[in-house]
C-alpha atoms as an extended CHARMM CRD file, in Angstrom:
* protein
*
       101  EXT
         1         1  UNK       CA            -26.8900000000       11.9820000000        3.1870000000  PROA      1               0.0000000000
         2         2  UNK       CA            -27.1860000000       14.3790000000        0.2800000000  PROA      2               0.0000000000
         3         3  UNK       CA            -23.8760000000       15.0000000000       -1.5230000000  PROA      3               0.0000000000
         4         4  UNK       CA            -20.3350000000       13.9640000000       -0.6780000000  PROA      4               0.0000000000
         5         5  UNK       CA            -19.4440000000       15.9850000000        1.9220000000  PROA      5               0.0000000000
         6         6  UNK       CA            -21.0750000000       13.6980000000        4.8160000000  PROA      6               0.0000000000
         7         7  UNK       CA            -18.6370000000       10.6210000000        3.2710000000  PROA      7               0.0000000000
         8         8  UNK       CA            -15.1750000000        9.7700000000        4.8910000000  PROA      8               0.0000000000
         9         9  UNK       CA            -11.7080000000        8.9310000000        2.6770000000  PROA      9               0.0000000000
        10        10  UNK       CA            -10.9670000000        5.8610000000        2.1220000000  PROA      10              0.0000000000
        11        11  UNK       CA            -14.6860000000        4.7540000000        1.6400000000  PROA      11              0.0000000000
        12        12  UNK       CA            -14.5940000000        1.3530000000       -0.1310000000  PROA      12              0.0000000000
        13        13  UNK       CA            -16.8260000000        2.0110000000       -3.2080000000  PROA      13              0.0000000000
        14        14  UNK       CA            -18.3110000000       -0.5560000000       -6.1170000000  PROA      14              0.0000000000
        15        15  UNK       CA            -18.1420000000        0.7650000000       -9.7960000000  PROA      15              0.0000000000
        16        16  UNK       CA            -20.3360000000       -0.0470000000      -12.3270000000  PROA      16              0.0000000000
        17        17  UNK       CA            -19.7840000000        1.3410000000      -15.7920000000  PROA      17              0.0000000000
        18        18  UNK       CA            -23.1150000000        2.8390000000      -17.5810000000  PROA      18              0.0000000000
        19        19  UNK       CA            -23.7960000000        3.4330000000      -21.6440000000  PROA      19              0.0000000000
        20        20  UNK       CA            -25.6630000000        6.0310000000      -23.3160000000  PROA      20              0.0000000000
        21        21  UNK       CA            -28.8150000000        4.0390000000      -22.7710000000  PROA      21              0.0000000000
        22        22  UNK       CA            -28.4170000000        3.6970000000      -19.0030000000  PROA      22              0.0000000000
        23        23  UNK       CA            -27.8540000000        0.2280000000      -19.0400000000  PROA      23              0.0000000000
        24        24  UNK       CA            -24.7000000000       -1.5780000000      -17.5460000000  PROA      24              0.0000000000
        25        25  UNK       CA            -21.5820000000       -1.7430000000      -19.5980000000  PROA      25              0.0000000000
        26        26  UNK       CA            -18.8840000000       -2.8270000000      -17.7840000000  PROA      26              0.0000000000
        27        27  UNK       CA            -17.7780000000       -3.1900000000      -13.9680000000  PROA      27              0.0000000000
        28        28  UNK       CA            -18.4740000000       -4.0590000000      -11.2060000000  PROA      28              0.0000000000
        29        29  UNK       CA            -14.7650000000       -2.7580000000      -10.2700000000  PROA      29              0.0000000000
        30        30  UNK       CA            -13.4720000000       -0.9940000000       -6.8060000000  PROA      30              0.0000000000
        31        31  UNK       CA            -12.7200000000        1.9490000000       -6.0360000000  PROA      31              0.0000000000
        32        32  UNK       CA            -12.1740000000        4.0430000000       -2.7350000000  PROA      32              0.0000000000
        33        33  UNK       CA            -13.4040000000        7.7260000000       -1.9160000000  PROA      33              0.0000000000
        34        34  UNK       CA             -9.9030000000        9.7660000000       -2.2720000000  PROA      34              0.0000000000
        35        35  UNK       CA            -11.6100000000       13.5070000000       -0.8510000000  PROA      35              0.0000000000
        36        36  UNK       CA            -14.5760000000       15.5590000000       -1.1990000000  PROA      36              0.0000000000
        37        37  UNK       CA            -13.9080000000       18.7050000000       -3.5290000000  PROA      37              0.0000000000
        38        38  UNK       CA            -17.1670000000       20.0060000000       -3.3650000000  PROA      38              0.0000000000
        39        39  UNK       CA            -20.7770000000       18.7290000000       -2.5520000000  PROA      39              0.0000000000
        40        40  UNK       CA            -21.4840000000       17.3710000000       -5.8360000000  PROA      40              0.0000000000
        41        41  UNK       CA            -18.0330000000       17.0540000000       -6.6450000000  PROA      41              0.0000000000
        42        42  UNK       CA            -15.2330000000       14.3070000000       -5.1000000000  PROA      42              0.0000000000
        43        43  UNK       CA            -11.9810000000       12.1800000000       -6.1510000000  PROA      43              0.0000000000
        44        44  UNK       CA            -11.9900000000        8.4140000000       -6.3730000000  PROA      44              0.0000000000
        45        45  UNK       CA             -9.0590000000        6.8280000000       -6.7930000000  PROA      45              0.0000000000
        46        46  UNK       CA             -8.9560000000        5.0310000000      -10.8080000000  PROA      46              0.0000000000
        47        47  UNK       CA            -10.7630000000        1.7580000000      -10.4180000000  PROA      47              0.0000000000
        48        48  UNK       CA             -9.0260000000       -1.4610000000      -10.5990000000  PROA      48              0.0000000000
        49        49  UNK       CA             -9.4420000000       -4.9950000000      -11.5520000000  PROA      49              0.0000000000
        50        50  UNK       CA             -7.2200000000       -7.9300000000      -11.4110000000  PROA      50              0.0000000000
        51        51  UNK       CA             -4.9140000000       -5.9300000000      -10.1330000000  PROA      51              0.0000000000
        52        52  UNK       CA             -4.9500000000       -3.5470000000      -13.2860000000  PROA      52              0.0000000000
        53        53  UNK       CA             -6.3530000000        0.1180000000      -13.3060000000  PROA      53              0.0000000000
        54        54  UNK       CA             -9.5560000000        0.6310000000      -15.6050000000  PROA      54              0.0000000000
        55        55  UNK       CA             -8.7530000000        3.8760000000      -17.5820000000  PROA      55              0.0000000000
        56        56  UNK       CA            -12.3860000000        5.8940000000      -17.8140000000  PROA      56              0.0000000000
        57        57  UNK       CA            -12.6870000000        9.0220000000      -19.8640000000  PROA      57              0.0000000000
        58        58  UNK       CA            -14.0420000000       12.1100000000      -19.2200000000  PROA      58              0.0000000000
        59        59  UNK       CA            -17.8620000000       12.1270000000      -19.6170000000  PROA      59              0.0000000000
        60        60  UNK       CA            -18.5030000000        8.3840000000      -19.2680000000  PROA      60              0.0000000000
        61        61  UNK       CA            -21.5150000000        7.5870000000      -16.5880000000  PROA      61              0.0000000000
        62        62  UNK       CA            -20.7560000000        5.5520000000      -13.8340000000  PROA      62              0.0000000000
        63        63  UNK       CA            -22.6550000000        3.7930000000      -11.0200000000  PROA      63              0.0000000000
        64        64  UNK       CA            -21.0490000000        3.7650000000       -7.0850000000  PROA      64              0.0000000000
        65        65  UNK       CA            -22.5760000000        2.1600000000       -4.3430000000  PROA      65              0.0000000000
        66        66  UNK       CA            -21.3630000000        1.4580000000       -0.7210000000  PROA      66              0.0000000000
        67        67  UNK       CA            -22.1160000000        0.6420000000        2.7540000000  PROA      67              0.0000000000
        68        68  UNK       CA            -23.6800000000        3.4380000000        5.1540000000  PROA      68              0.0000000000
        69        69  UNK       CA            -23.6340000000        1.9550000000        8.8400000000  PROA      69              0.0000000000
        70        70  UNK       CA            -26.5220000000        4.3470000000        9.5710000000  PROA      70              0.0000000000
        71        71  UNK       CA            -28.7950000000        2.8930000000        6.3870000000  PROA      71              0.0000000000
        72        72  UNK       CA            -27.2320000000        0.1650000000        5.0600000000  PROA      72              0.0000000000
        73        73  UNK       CA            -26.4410000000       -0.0410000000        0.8480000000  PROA      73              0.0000000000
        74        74  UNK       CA            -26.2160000000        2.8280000000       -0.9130000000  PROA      74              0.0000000000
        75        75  UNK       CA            -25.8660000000        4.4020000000       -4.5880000000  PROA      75              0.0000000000
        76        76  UNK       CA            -25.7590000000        6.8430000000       -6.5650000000  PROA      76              0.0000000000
        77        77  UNK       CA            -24.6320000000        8.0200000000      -10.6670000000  PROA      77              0.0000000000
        78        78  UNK       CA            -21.8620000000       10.3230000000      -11.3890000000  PROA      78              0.0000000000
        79        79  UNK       CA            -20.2350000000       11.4780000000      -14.5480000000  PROA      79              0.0000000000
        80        80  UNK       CA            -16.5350000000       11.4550000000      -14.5890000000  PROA      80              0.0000000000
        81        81  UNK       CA            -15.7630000000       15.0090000000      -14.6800000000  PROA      81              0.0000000000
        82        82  UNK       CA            -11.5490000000       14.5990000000      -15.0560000000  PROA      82              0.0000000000
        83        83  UNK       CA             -8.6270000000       12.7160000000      -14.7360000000  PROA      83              0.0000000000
        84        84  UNK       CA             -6.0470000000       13.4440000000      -12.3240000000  PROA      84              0.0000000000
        85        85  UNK       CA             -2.2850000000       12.0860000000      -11.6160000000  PROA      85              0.0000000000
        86        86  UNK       CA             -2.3440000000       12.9910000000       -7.9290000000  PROA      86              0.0000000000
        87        87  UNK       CA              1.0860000000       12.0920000000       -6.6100000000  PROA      87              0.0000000000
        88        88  UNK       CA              1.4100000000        8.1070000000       -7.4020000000  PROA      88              0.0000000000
        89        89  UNK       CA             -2.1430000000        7.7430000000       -7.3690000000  PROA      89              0.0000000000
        90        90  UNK       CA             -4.0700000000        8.0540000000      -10.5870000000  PROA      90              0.0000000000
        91        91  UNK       CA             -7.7310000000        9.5970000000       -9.4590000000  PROA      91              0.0000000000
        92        92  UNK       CA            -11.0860000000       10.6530000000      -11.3210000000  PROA      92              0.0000000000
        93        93  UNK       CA            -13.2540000000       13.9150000000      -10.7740000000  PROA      93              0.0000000000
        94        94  UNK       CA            -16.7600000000       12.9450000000      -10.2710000000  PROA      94              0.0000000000
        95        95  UNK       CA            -19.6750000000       14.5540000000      -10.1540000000  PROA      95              0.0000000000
        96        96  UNK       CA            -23.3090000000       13.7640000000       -8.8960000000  PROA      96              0.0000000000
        97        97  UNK       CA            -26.0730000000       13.5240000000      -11.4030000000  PROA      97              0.0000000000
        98        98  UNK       CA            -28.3450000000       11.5560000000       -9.0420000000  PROA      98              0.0000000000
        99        99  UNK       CA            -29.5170000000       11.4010000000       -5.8420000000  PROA      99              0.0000000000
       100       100  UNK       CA            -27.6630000000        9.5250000000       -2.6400000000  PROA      100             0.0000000000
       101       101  UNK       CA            -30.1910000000        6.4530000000       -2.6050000000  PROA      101             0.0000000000
């Protein structure tokens, strides 16, 4: 898997917030996979915790990581690229800035 175009909506995804020194700030939260916009590009849905959505702004570094069936625990980083009010559901931009490990 190289980019997001091999992933499915609805994807369960964990999100882990990153500083400017690549070290963990905040998280983990969930999230789900909303669509693919591009290869290096997709929607998640906002991330939420106890029931509350976690507001990130455009820029900020962030961490996902899932399950593949094929190989098992995944990650990657993204930067959050936009935010979107998509219908009801409040959604980020992402884009890659790693590799699918």
């Amino acid at each position: 898997m190289k980019d997001f175009s091999e992933m499915n909506p609805g994807l369960r995804l964990e999100l882990i917030i990153i500083n400017e020194d690549g070290e963990w700030a905040g998280g983990p939260y969930i999230t789900q996979l909303l669509e693919p916009v591009s290869g290096d590009e997709t929607l998640i849905a906002m991330p939420i915790h106890r029931s509350n959505l976690v507001p990130l702004s455009t820029g900020c570094s962030i961490h996902l990581s899932f399950l593949d069936e094929k190989t098992g625990q995944m990650g990657f980083q993204a930067e959050v690229v936009k935010t979107i009010s998509q219908e009801r559901v409040k959604a980020l931009r992402i884009r890659l800035t790693g590799e699918l490990t």
